mmCIF file of C-alpha atoms and ligand atoms in Angstrom:
data_model
loop_
_atom_site.group_PDB
_atom_site.id
_atom_site.type_symbol
_atom_site.label_atom_id
_atom_site.label_comp_id
_atom_site.label_asym_id
_atom_site.label_seq_id
_atom_site.Cartn_x
_atom_site.Cartn_y
_atom_site.Cartn_z
ATOM 1 C CA LEU V 1 87.498 126.233 -208.452
ATOM 2 C CA GLY V 2 86.903 125.884 -204.872
ATOM 3 C CA LYS V 3 83.781 124.146 -205.371
ATOM 4 C CA GLN V 4 85.341 121.807 -207.888
ATOM 5 C CA ARG V 5 88.136 120.882 -205.748
ATOM 6 C CA ARG V 6 85.550 120.244 -202.764
ATOM 7 C CA THR V 7 83.631 117.858 -205.098
ATOM 8 C CA SER V 8 86.555 115.850 -206.190
ATOM 9 C CA ARG V 9 87.626 115.529 -202.599
ATOM 10 C CA ALA V 10 84.288 114.333 -201.555
ATOM 11 C CA VAL V 11 84.173 111.662 -204.248
ATOM 12 C CA ARG V 12 87.556 110.360 -203.465
ATOM 13 C CA TYR V 13 86.718 110.133 -199.855
ATOM 14 C CA ASP V 14 83.346 108.160 -200.769
ATOM 15 C CA ALA V 15 85.319 105.727 -202.960
ATOM 16 C CA SER V 16 87.866 104.910 -200.447
ATOM 17 C CA LEU V 17 85.159 104.187 -197.745
ATOM 18 C CA GLU V 18 83.497 101.921 -200.252
ATOM 19 C CA THR V 19 86.689 100.103 -200.974
ATOM 20 C CA VAL V 20 87.532 99.474 -197.275
ATOM 21 C CA ALA V 21 83.885 98.029 -196.753
ATOM 22 C CA GLU V 22 83.982 95.957 -199.809
ATOM 23 C CA ARG V 23 87.381 94.630 -198.719
ATOM 24 C CA ASP V 24 85.933 93.716 -195.298
ATOM 25 C CA ALA V 25 82.900 91.966 -196.780
ATOM 26 C CA THR V 26 85.022 90.164 -199.305
ATOM 27 C CA LEU V 27 87.299 88.962 -196.559
ATOM 28 C CA ALA V 28 84.512 88.152 -194.251
ATOM 29 C CA ALA V 29 83.029 85.973 -196.851
ATOM 30 C CA GLN V 30 86.434 84.405 -197.483
ATOM 31 C CA ILE V 31 86.877 83.875 -193.834
ATOM 32 C CA ARG V 32 83.390 82.029 -193.449
ATOM 33 C CA HIS V 33 84.448 79.974 -196.487
ATOM 34 C CA GLY V 34 87.869 79.277 -194.967
ATOM 35 C CA LEU V 35 86.442 77.933 -191.849
ATOM 36 C CA ARG V 36 84.168 75.495 -193.746
ATOM 37 C CA ALA V 37 87.297 74.582 -196.097
ATOM 38 C CA GLY V 38 89.794 73.798 -193.022
ATOM 39 C CA GLU V 39 91.937 76.681 -194.281
ATOM 40 C CA PHE V 40 92.710 77.789 -190.754
ATOM 41 C CA ARG V 41 95.079 76.079 -188.561
ATOM 42 C CA VAL V 42 96.576 76.617 -185.006
ATOM 43 C CA LEU V 43 100.349 76.772 -184.250
ATOM 44 C CA TYR V 44 101.961 76.714 -180.663
ATOM 45 C CA GLN V 45 104.542 78.857 -179.521
ATOM 46 C CA PRO V 46 106.421 77.605 -176.358
ATOM 47 C CA ILE V 47 106.602 79.903 -173.204
ATOM 48 C CA VAL V 48 109.558 78.614 -171.230
ATOM 49 C CA THR V 49 111.163 79.140 -167.690
ATOM 50 C CA LEU V 50 114.087 81.381 -167.140
ATOM 51 C CA PRO V 51 116.872 80.624 -167.257
ATOM 52 C CA ALA V 52 116.567 76.952 -167.922
ATOM 53 C CA GLY V 53 114.239 77.337 -170.973
ATOM 54 C CA ARG V 54 111.869 74.491 -169.736
ATOM 55 C CA LEU V 55 108.650 74.433 -171.707
ATOM 56 C CA VAL V 56 105.826 74.959 -169.428
ATOM 57 C CA ALA V 57 103.113 76.451 -171.621
ATOM 58 C CA VAL V 58 102.329 77.207 -175.358
ATOM 59 C CA GLU V 59 100.300 79.985 -176.964
ATOM 60 C CA ALA V 60 97.886 78.970 -179.618
ATOM 61 C CA LEU V 61 98.430 81.257 -182.599
ATOM 62 C CA VAL V 62 95.962 81.008 -185.549
ATOM 63 C CA ARG V 63 97.178 80.681 -189.291
ATOM 64 C CA TRP V 64 95.131 81.116 -192.381
ATOM 65 C CA GLN V 65 96.343 79.327 -195.597
ATOM 66 C CA ARG V 66 93.970 80.383 -198.132
ATOM 67 C CA ALA V 67 93.207 77.763 -201.092
ATOM 68 C CA ASP V 68 95.062 80.080 -203.642
ATOM 69 C CA GLY V 69 98.150 79.501 -201.642
ATOM 70 C CA ALA V 70 98.388 83.044 -199.881
ATOM 71 C CA THR V 71 99.091 83.120 -196.247
ATOM 72 C CA VAL V 72 97.300 85.792 -194.411
ATOM 73 C CA SER V 73 98.838 87.212 -191.075
ATOM 74 C CA PRO V 74 96.486 87.155 -188.088
ATOM 75 C CA ALA V 75 97.513 90.780 -187.668
ATOM 76 C CA GLN V 76 95.797 91.537 -190.828
ATOM 77 C CA PHE V 77 92.614 89.279 -190.590
ATOM 78 C CA ILE V 78 91.994 89.233 -186.895
ATOM 79 C CA PRO V 79 90.828 92.973 -186.920
ATOM 80 C CA ILE V 80 88.647 92.444 -190.022
ATOM 81 C CA ALA V 81 87.184 89.386 -188.380
ATOM 82 C CA GLU V 82 86.393 91.440 -185.417
ATOM 83 C CA ARG V 83 84.718 94.148 -187.375
ATOM 84 C CA THR V 84 82.500 91.831 -189.144
ATOM 85 C CA GLY V 85 81.563 89.649 -186.414
ATOM 86 C CA GLN V 86 83.436 86.605 -187.949
ATOM 87 C CA ILE V 87 85.552 86.476 -184.884
ATOM 88 C CA ILE V 88 82.863 84.798 -183.035
ATOM 89 C CA ASP V 89 82.840 81.475 -185.190
ATOM 90 C CA LEU V 90 86.456 81.671 -185.738
ATOM 91 C CA GLY V 91 87.386 82.226 -182.109
ATOM 92 C CA ALA V 92 85.122 79.283 -181.121
ATOM 93 C CA TRP V 93 86.896 77.082 -183.597
ATOM 94 C CA ILE V 94 90.244 78.315 -182.274
ATOM 95 C CA PHE V 95 89.276 77.647 -178.623
ATOM 96 C CA GLU V 96 87.966 74.149 -179.625
ATOM 97 C CA THR V 97 90.939 73.350 -181.370
ATOM 98 C CA ALA V 98 93.420 74.409 -178.655
ATOM 99 C CA CYS V 99 91.484 72.631 -176.011
ATOM 100 C CA ALA V 100 91.364 69.425 -177.917
ATOM 101 C CA GLN V 101 94.966 69.674 -178.500
ATOM 102 C CA ALA V 102 95.616 70.318 -174.656
ATOM 103 C CA ALA V 103 93.422 67.302 -173.901
ATOM 104 C CA VAL V 104 95.759 65.121 -176.182
ATOM 105 C CA TRP V 105 98.813 66.544 -174.544
ATOM 106 C CA ARG V 106 97.417 65.860 -171.172
ATOM 107 C CA ARG V 107 96.852 62.186 -172.069
ATOM 108 C CA ARG V 108 100.203 61.857 -173.851
ATOM 109 C CA HIS V 109 102.416 63.625 -171.388
ATOM 110 C CA GLY V 110 100.767 63.839 -168.018
ATOM 111 C CA ALA V 111 102.006 66.402 -165.766
ATOM 112 C CA ALA V 112 104.782 67.418 -168.527
ATOM 113 C CA ALA V 113 101.818 68.529 -170.670
ATOM 114 C CA PRO V 114 102.197 72.163 -171.392
ATOM 115 C CA LEU V 115 99.457 74.637 -170.362
ATOM 116 C CA VAL V 116 97.841 76.210 -173.389
ATOM 117 C CA SER V 117 96.994 79.888 -173.819
ATOM 118 C CA VAL V 118 94.454 81.212 -176.134
ATOM 119 C CA ASN V 119 93.927 84.791 -177.412
ATOM 120 C CA VAL V 120 90.191 85.969 -176.845
ATOM 121 C CA SER V 121 89.355 89.249 -178.682
ATOM 122 C CA ALA V 122 87.547 92.248 -177.558
ATOM 123 C CA ARG V 123 84.372 91.283 -179.571
ATOM 124 C CA GLN V 124 84.256 87.609 -177.907
ATOM 125 C CA LEU V 125 84.352 89.438 -174.448
ATOM 126 C CA LEU V 126 81.379 91.048 -175.380
ATOM 127 C CA ASP V 127 79.489 87.791 -175.960
ATOM 128 C CA PRO V 128 77.589 87.047 -172.898
ATOM 129 C CA THR V 129 77.456 83.374 -173.919
ATOM 130 C CA LEU V 130 81.291 83.107 -173.893
ATOM 131 C CA PRO V 131 81.619 81.736 -170.315
ATOM 132 C CA ALA V 132 79.316 78.925 -170.924
ATOM 133 C CA GLN V 133 80.851 78.080 -174.123
ATOM 134 C CA VAL V 134 84.077 77.910 -172.399
ATOM 135 C CA ALA V 135 82.764 75.850 -169.434
ATOM 136 C CA GLU V 136 81.244 73.314 -172.038
ATOM 137 C CA VAL V 137 84.318 72.884 -174.009
ATOM 138 C CA LEU V 138 86.510 72.304 -170.965
ATOM 139 C CA HIS V 139 83.941 69.894 -169.676
ATOM 140 C CA ARG V 140 83.712 67.859 -172.935
ATOM 141 C CA HIS V 141 87.606 67.678 -172.900
ATOM 142 C CA GLU V 142 87.735 66.692 -169.261
ATOM 143 C CA LEU V 143 90.186 69.682 -168.785
ATOM 144 C CA PRO V 144 90.791 71.287 -165.523
ATOM 145 C CA ALA V 145 89.995 74.989 -165.930
ATOM 146 C CA ASP V 146 93.469 76.203 -164.934
ATOM 147 C CA ALA V 147 95.013 74.039 -167.818
ATOM 148 C CA ILE V 148 93.973 76.950 -170.139
ATOM 149 C CA THR V 149 94.763 80.609 -170.103
ATOM 150 C CA VAL V 150 92.813 83.272 -171.690
ATOM 151 C CA GLU V 151 94.784 86.215 -173.004
ATOM 152 C CA ILE V 152 92.946 89.517 -173.433
ATOM 153 C CA THR V 153 94.142 92.829 -174.290
ATOM 154 C CA GLU V 154 93.956 95.996 -172.111
ATOM 155 C CA THR V 155 91.819 97.696 -174.715
ATOM 156 C CA ALA V 156 89.334 94.974 -174.636
ATOM 157 C CA VAL V 157 88.664 95.546 -170.848
ATOM 158 C CA PHE V 158 89.312 99.371 -170.847
ATOM 159 C CA GLY V 159 85.610 100.366 -170.933
ATOM 160 C CA GLY V 160 84.608 97.989 -168.131
ATOM 161 C CA GLY V 161 80.990 96.947 -168.356
ATOM 162 C CA ALA V 162 80.199 93.862 -170.215
ATOM 163 C CA ALA V 163 83.636 92.722 -171.184
ATOM 164 C CA LEU V 164 84.637 93.050 -167.483
ATOM 165 C CA ASP V 165 81.546 90.932 -166.357
ATOM 166 C CA THR V 166 82.687 88.243 -168.696
ATOM 167 C CA LEU V 167 86.098 88.381 -167.441
ATOM 168 C CA HIS V 168 84.757 87.797 -163.779
ATOM 169 C CA ALA V 169 82.718 84.855 -165.063
ATOM 170 C CA LEU V 170 85.656 83.336 -166.792
ATOM 171 C CA ARG V 171 87.642 83.685 -163.385
ATOM 172 C CA GLU V 172 84.805 82.088 -161.635
ATOM 173 C CA ILE V 173 85.175 79.127 -164.045
ATOM 174 C CA GLY V 174 88.653 78.863 -162.934
ATOM 175 C CA VAL V 175 90.575 79.605 -166.308
ATOM 176 C CA VAL V 176 93.898 81.596 -165.862
ATOM 177 C CA LEU V 177 93.454 85.168 -167.192
ATOM 178 C CA ALA V 178 96.484 86.843 -168.918
ATOM 179 C CA LEU V 179 96.714 90.511 -170.048
ATOM 180 C CA ASP V 180 98.429 90.391 -173.351
ATOM 181 C CA ASP V 181 100.801 93.158 -174.801
ATOM 182 C CA PHE V 182 100.737 94.676 -171.176
ATOM 183 C CA GLY V 183 102.047 98.256 -171.241
ATOM 184 C CA THR V 184 101.005 99.212 -174.783
ATOM 185 C CA GLY V 185 97.442 100.249 -174.048
ATOM 186 C CA HIS V 186 95.937 103.298 -172.541
ATOM 187 C CA SER V 187 95.142 102.202 -168.945
ATOM 188 C CA SER V 188 97.713 99.587 -168.090
ATOM 189 C CA LEU V 189 98.258 100.559 -164.200
ATOM 190 C CA SER V 190 94.471 101.640 -163.341
ATOM 191 C CA LEU V 191 93.539 98.568 -165.190
ATOM 192 C CA LEU V 192 95.395 96.286 -162.607
ATOM 193 C CA ARG V 193 93.181 97.581 -159.710
ATOM 194 C CA THR V 194 89.801 96.584 -161.453
ATOM 195 C CA CYS V 195 90.809 93.720 -163.933
ATOM 196 C CA PRO V 196 90.971 90.232 -162.344
ATOM 197 C CA VAL V 197 94.117 88.906 -164.026
ATOM 198 C CA ASP V 198 96.766 86.421 -163.038
ATOM 199 C CA VAL V 199 99.455 86.905 -165.529
ATOM 200 C CA LEU V 200 100.826 89.731 -167.389
ATOM 201 C CA LYS V 201 102.509 89.498 -170.644
ATOM 202 C CA VAL V 202 105.007 92.344 -171.022
ATOM 203 C CA ASP V 203 105.005 93.513 -174.556
ATOM 204 C CA LYS V 204 107.814 92.871 -176.873
ATOM 205 C CA SER V 205 108.340 96.844 -177.111
ATOM 206 C CA PHE V 206 109.805 96.591 -173.497
ATOM 207 C CA VAL V 207 111.640 93.582 -173.978
ATOM 208 C CA ASP V 208 113.590 95.112 -177.162
ATOM 209 C CA GLY V 209 115.189 97.606 -175.031
ATOM 210 C CA VAL V 210 116.440 95.024 -172.359
ATOM 211 C CA ALA V 211 120.257 94.553 -172.764
ATOM 212 C CA GLY V 212 120.334 97.779 -174.579
ATOM 213 C CA SER V 213 120.049 101.074 -172.750
ATOM 214 C CA ALA V 214 119.799 101.249 -168.792
ATOM 215 C CA GLN V 215 116.952 103.560 -169.238
ATOM 216 C CA GLN V 216 114.837 101.185 -171.154
ATOM 217 C CA GLU V 217 115.930 98.262 -168.701
ATOM 218 C CA ALA V 218 114.447 100.367 -165.947
ATOM 219 C CA VAL V 219 110.882 100.117 -167.353
ATOM 220 C CA ALA V 220 111.240 96.476 -167.857
ATOM 221 C CA ALA V 221 112.376 96.337 -164.251
ATOM 222 C CA ALA V 222 109.652 98.594 -162.859
ATOM 223 C CA LEU V 223 106.967 96.318 -164.563
ATOM 224 C CA ILE V 224 108.224 93.211 -162.815
ATOM 225 C CA SER V 225 108.343 94.983 -159.538
ATOM 226 C CA ILE V 226 104.637 96.049 -159.761
ATOM 227 C CA ALA V 227 103.622 92.588 -161.033
ATOM 228 C CA ASP V 228 105.467 91.041 -158.003
ATOM 229 C CA THR V 229 103.833 93.445 -155.503
ATOM 230 C CA LEU V 230 100.448 92.399 -156.930
ATOM 231 C CA GLY V 231 101.285 88.799 -156.876
ATOM 232 C CA LEU V 232 101.109 88.405 -160.681
ATOM 233 C CA ARG V 233 102.997 86.177 -162.980
ATOM 234 C CA THR V 234 104.972 87.774 -165.924
ATOM 235 C CA VAL V 235 105.961 86.617 -169.144
ATOM 236 C CA ALA V 236 108.367 88.405 -171.332
ATOM 237 C CA GLU V 237 107.135 88.519 -174.914
ATOM 238 C CA GLY V 238 109.322 88.672 -177.887
ATOM 239 C CA VAL V 239 112.569 87.605 -176.621
ATOM 240 C CA GLU V 240 114.885 87.282 -179.512
ATOM 241 C CA THR V 241 118.375 87.132 -178.210
ATOM 242 C CA ALA V 242 120.307 85.156 -175.285
ATOM 243 C CA ARG V 243 121.594 88.503 -173.858
ATOM 244 C CA GLN V 244 117.724 89.536 -173.407
ATOM 245 C CA ALA V 245 116.936 86.274 -171.906
ATOM 246 C CA GLU V 246 119.944 86.588 -169.476
ATOM 247 C CA ARG V 247 119.084 90.182 -168.593
ATOM 248 C CA LEU V 248 115.492 89.519 -168.118
ATOM 249 C CA HIS V 249 116.309 86.637 -165.765
ATOM 250 C CA GLU V 250 118.620 88.955 -163.818
ATOM 251 C CA LEU V 251 115.757 91.479 -163.606
ATOM 252 C CA GLY V 252 113.549 88.848 -161.925
ATOM 253 C CA TYR V 253 111.565 87.596 -165.063
ATOM 254 C CA ARG V 254 110.735 83.809 -164.716
ATOM 255 C CA TYR V 255 108.957 83.163 -167.943
ATOM 256 C CA ALA V 256 109.717 84.179 -171.524
ATOM 257 C CA GLN V 257 108.588 83.635 -175.023
ATOM 258 C CA GLY V 258 110.234 84.527 -178.275
ATOM 259 C CA PHE V 259 111.924 83.584 -181.332
ATOM 260 C CA HIS V 260 115.204 82.983 -179.275
ATOM 261 C CA PHE V 261 113.411 79.878 -177.620
ATOM 262 C CA ALA V 262 110.991 78.951 -180.452
ATOM 263 C CA ARG V 263 108.660 80.044 -183.125
ATOM 264 C CA PRO V 264 105.125 79.274 -183.314
ATOM 265 C CA GLN V 265 104.998 75.456 -184.677
ATOM 266 C CA PRO V 266 102.620 72.666 -185.348
ATOM 267 C CA ALA V 267 101.509 70.573 -182.335
ATOM 268 C CA THR V 268 103.354 67.609 -183.520
ATOM 269 C CA ASP V 269 106.611 69.713 -183.380
ATOM 270 C CA ILE V 270 105.583 70.588 -179.659
ATOM 271 C CA ASP V 271 105.454 66.857 -178.988
ATOM 272 C CA ALA V 272 108.842 66.210 -180.525
ATOM 273 C CA LEU V 273 110.212 68.977 -178.301
ATOM 274 C CA LEU V 274 108.691 67.387 -175.127
ATOM 275 C CA GLN V 275 109.946 63.991 -175.970
ATOM 276 C CA GLN V 276 113.333 64.749 -177.339
ATOM 277 C CA ARG V 277 114.806 67.473 -175.333
ATOM 278 C CA ALA V 278 112.563 66.534 -171.990
ATOM 279 C CA GLY V 279 111.036 70.236 -172.137
ATOM 280 C CA ALA V 280 114.149 72.232 -172.205
ATOM 281 C CA ILE V 281 114.840 74.495 -175.320
ATOM 282 C CA ALA V 282 117.752 77.198 -175.419
ATOM 283 C CA SER V 283 118.698 79.378 -172.560
HETATM 284 P P1 C2E X 301 100.016 88.272 -179.517
HETATM 285 O O1 C2E X 301 98.878 87.516 -178.906
HETATM 286 O O2 C2E X 301 100.771 89.373 -178.672
HETATM 287 O O3 C2E X 301 101.029 86.954 -180.121
HETATM 288 C C1 C2E X 301 102.369 87.245 -180.064
HETATM 289 C C2 C2E X 301 102.853 87.437 -181.468
HETATM 290 O O4 C2E X 301 104.103 87.863 -181.461
HETATM 291 C C3 C2E X 301 102.773 86.342 -182.410
HETATM 292 O O5 C2E X 301 102.480 86.777 -183.809
HETATM 293 C C4 C2E X 301 103.958 85.742 -182.499
HETATM 294 O O6 C2E X 301 104.339 84.918 -183.453
HETATM 295 C C5 C2E X 301 104.921 86.923 -182.305
HETATM 296 N N1 C2E X 301 106.207 86.638 -181.635
HETATM 297 C C6 C2E X 301 106.448 85.797 -180.561
HETATM 298 N N2 C2E X 301 107.966 86.029 -180.586
HETATM 299 C C7 C2E X 301 108.382 86.814 -181.285
HETATM 300 C C8 C2E X 301 109.658 87.305 -181.390
HETATM 301 O O7 C2E X 301 110.791 86.876 -180.728
HETATM 302 N N3 C2E X 301 109.886 88.270 -182.347
HETATM 303 C C9 C2E X 301 108.815 88.675 -183.137
HETATM 304 N N4 C2E X 301 109.228 89.717 -183.851
HETATM 305 N N5 C2E X 301 107.548 88.195 -183.018
HETATM 306 C C10 C2E X 301 107.292 87.467 -181.991
HETATM 307 P P2 C2E X 301 101.353 86.394 -184.688
HETATM 308 O O8 C2E X 301 101.125 84.892 -184.471
HETATM 309 O O9 C2E X 301 101.484 86.881 -186.082
HETATM 310 O O10 C2E X 301 99.945 87.038 -184.072
HETATM 311 C C11 C2E X 301 99.874 88.377 -183.972
HETATM 312 C C12 C2E X 301 98.740 88.898 -183.234
HETATM 313 O O11 C2E X 301 97.480 88.313 -183.728
HETATM 314 C C13 C2E X 301 98.694 88.211 -181.902
HETATM 315 O O12 C2E X 301 99.481 89.137 -180.903
HETATM 316 C C14 C2E X 301 97.180 88.463 -181.415
HETATM 317 O O13 C2E X 301 96.866 89.824 -181.092
HETATM 318 C C15 C2E X 301 96.614 87.958 -182.814
HETATM 319 N N6 C2E X 301 96.309 86.758 -182.753
HETATM 320 C C16 C2E X 301 97.124 85.629 -183.285
HETATM 321 N N7 C2E X 301 96.254 84.488 -183.187
HETATM 322 C C17 C2E X 301 95.110 84.622 -182.667
HETATM 323 C C18 C2E X 301 93.917 83.934 -182.338
HETATM 324 O O14 C2E X 301 93.998 82.766 -182.312
HETATM 325 N N8 C2E X 301 92.911 84.736 -181.856
HETATM 326 C C19 C2E X 301 92.881 86.034 -181.607
HETATM 327 N N9 C2E X 301 91.822 86.659 -181.091
HETATM 328 N N10 C2E X 301 94.022 86.798 -181.913
HETATM 329 C C20 C2E X 301 95.141 85.911 -182.511
HETATM 330 MG MG1 MG X 302 98.620 86.635 -177.136
HETATM 331 MG MG1 MG X 303 101.254 89.049 -176.852
HETATM 332 MG MG1 MG X 304 102.488 91.512 -178.396
#
């Protein structure tokens, strides 16, 4: 009986492994096809000042609308694109698209044009040709490097090594570097000593507690105190209520991003925001 159990367990284990690998392979093929077929697009979510709600930057967020009508969340396909290496081509397309859009906004809105923030995954940071690619795209679109922010996560640079080398090379080019989802990784504080970043994006999980318990607010307050001490700018992520925005401002936060202000939206809607409301959203 014991032997039978072991056997059946082993079979089930193999089957599930095969399924994951198969699903990855299928999705990788679909991503490759989707890139050629124009199924991806980039939305832009405003990053605003506190308390005025003036639009100063946008974060580029990729969306995948498949031909069969299904929309797939980046939280779902980015990890698979990372595992399968597809993120290299997809990431290059996203960066190109976001920079082309940034250049359009600069021509159209001059000094009022939003800075553009682009997420770069761990796998992309391990590509030693990334800095040269970034420099080429900026040059081709005649963009000053500091018009673009590269968002990386703590886990991507946790190991140091090649990813950290890439980060230093990006900094040399002059792009702004932001640590995304700050506080959720394993090495947040020690990383600040070795990692050349300019901006901390304080994760939504800390923002959620603001205007809630005093204890939770204390963490958000401590994070901004550390950032100030180190001369880093901070962006509060995932701000969903006016109360949170108000408290964050009182705690010393100067920039915020979240559904309370605006959702990720097509570039043309950002143009409309810039024109109609002179950049001021809600506060
Ligand atoms: P992220 O970089 O931390 O992006 C912020 C995410 O939070 C976005 O989800 C955004 O829509 C969402 N968000 C913003 N404000 C609020 C809010 O007030 N409430 C809530 N509940 N959510 C809010 P999204 O677009 O689904 O992206 C999820 C994650 O997928 C991103 O997290 C990022 O890690 C990854 N991702 C998205 N686009 C790209 C991309 O172009 N390249 C790479 N490498 N990763 C991307
Ligand atoms: Mg991000
Ligand atoms: Mg984030
Ligand atoms: Mg986040």
